[in-house]
Amino acid sequence: MEPSPAAVEVCKDEATRLHEALTDGRADGTLAYETPGGRVTLTHSYVDPDQRHRGIASALARHALEDLSRSRTKVGFSCGFAADYARAHPGWNDTVDTSRSAFTATRTARDANSGR
């Protein structure tokens, strides 16, 4: 049975600079961030291959953007998934840092070959 997004618990660990997705207490994914010069950049997402396509990466991106929105912090991206998520959900436009190249994510060969 696939977990619904509500079944995924996401927490932020400032010591490791990770948003971590837990399903039934098991860590199934992470979204890393960096804070160079006081700016936040979502840098890399990872979801266990056996748990992909279940909304875990979306839950991670949504949690990170909600956290940044609450703190009124602007965000940039070098994580392709998080950048795509923000683009697909224009409600986050106020959170995206437009004063710099916010969407610096690059595409991998797999993305290019899959038509993404």
Coordinates of C-alpha atoms in Angstrom, one line a residue:
M1 CA 0.0 0.0 0.0
E2 CA 1.4 3.4 -0.9
P3 CA 1.5 6.0 1.8
S4 CA -0.4 9.1 1.3
P5 CA 1.4 12.4 1.7
A6 CA -0.3 12.8 5.1
A7 CA 1.4 9.6 6.3
V8 CA 4.8 11.1 5.7
E9 CA 6.2 13.0 8.7
V10 CA 8.8 15.6 7.8
C11 CA 11.2 17.2 10.3
K12 CA 14.0 19.6 10.0
D13 CA 17.4 18.9 11.5
E14 CA 19.4 22.2 11.7
A15 CA 22.6 20.4 12.8
T16 CA 22.8 18.3 9.6
R17 CA 20.9 20.9 7.4
L18 CA 18.4 18.3 6.3
H19 CA 14.7 18.0 6.0
E20 CA 14.0 14.3 6.7
A21 CA 10.9 12.3 5.6
L22 CA 9.9 9.5 8.0
T23 CA 7.4 6.8 7.0
D24 CA 6.4 4.6 9.9
G25 CA 9.5 5.9 11.8
R26 CA 11.8 4.9 8.9
A27 CA 13.9 7.6 7.1
D28 CA 12.9 7.3 3.5
G29 CA 14.1 10.6 2.1
T30 CA 16.0 13.8 2.7
L31 CA 16.2 17.3 1.3
A32 CA 19.5 19.1 2.0
Y33 CA 19.9 22.8 2.3
E34 CA 22.9 25.2 2.7
T35 CA 23.0 28.7 4.1
P36 CA 25.9 30.5 2.4
G37 CA 26.0 34.1 3.3
G38 CA 22.7 33.9 5.2
R39 CA 20.9 32.8 2.0
V40 CA 19.1 29.5 1.9
T41 CA 19.6 27.1 -1.1
L42 CA 17.8 23.8 -1.3
T43 CA 20.6 21.7 -2.7
H44 CA 19.8 18.0 -3.1
S45 CA 16.9 15.6 -2.5
Y46 CA 17.0 11.9 -2.1
V47 CA 14.3 9.3 -1.7
D48 CA 15.0 5.6 -1.2
P49 CA 14.5 3.9 -4.6
D50 CA 11.9 1.5 -3.2
Q51 CA 9.9 4.4 -1.9
R52 CA 9.8 6.7 -4.9
H53 CA 6.6 7.9 -6.7
R54 CA 4.7 8.0 -3.4
G55 CA 4.8 11.7 -2.7
I56 CA 7.8 11.7 -0.3
A57 CA 9.9 14.2 -2.3
S58 CA 6.9 16.5 -2.7
A59 CA 6.3 16.3 1.1
L60 CA 9.9 17.3 1.6
A61 CA 9.8 20.2 -0.8
R62 CA 6.4 21.4 0.6
H63 CA 7.7 21.2 4.2
A64 CA 10.9 23.1 3.4
L65 CA 9.0 25.9 1.6
E66 CA 6.4 26.1 4.4
D67 CA 9.3 26.5 6.9
L68 CA 11.0 29.2 4.8
S69 CA 7.7 31.0 4.2
R70 CA 6.9 31.1 8.0
S71 CA 10.3 32.6 8.7
R72 CA 10.0 34.9 5.7
T73 CA 13.3 33.6 4.3
K74 CA 13.9 33.6 0.6
V75 CA 15.1 30.5 -1.1
G76 CA 17.2 29.5 -4.2
F77 CA 17.6 26.1 -5.7
S78 CA 20.3 23.8 -7.0
C79 CA 18.0 20.8 -6.5
G80 CA 16.1 20.1 -9.7
F81 CA 13.1 18.4 -7.9
A82 CA 12.6 21.2 -5.4
A83 CA 12.9 23.8 -8.2
D84 CA 10.4 22.0 -10.3
Y85 CA 8.1 21.7 -7.3
A86 CA 8.2 25.4 -6.7
R87 CA 7.6 26.2 -10.3
A88 CA 4.6 23.9 -10.4
H89 CA 3.1 25.5 -7.3
P90 CA 3.1 29.3 -7.9
G91 CA 1.8 29.9 -4.4
W92 CA 5.5 29.8 -3.3
N93 CA 6.5 32.7 -5.6
D94 CA 6.8 35.0 -2.6
T95 CA 9.3 32.6 -1.0
V96 CA 11.6 32.3 -4.1
D97 CA 14.5 34.7 -4.1
T98 CA 14.2 36.5 -7.4
S99 CA 17.1 38.9 -6.6
R100 CA 19.5 36.1 -7.7
S101 CA 19.3 33.2 -10.1
A102 CA 16.9 31.2 -7.8
F103 CA 16.5 28.3 -10.2
T104 CA 20.1 27.2 -10.8
A105 CA 19.3 23.5 -10.9
T106 CA 20.7 21.6 -13.7
R107 CA 19.3 18.6 -15.5
T108 CA 20.9 15.2 -15.5
A109 CA 21.2 13.0 -18.5
R110 CA 18.4 10.9 -17.1
D111 CA 16.1 13.9 -16.9
A112 CA 17.0 15.0 -20.5
N113 CA 16.3 11.5 -21.8
S114 CA 12.9 11.2 -20.0
G115 CA 11.6 14.4 -21.5
R116 CA 11.5 16.3 -18.2

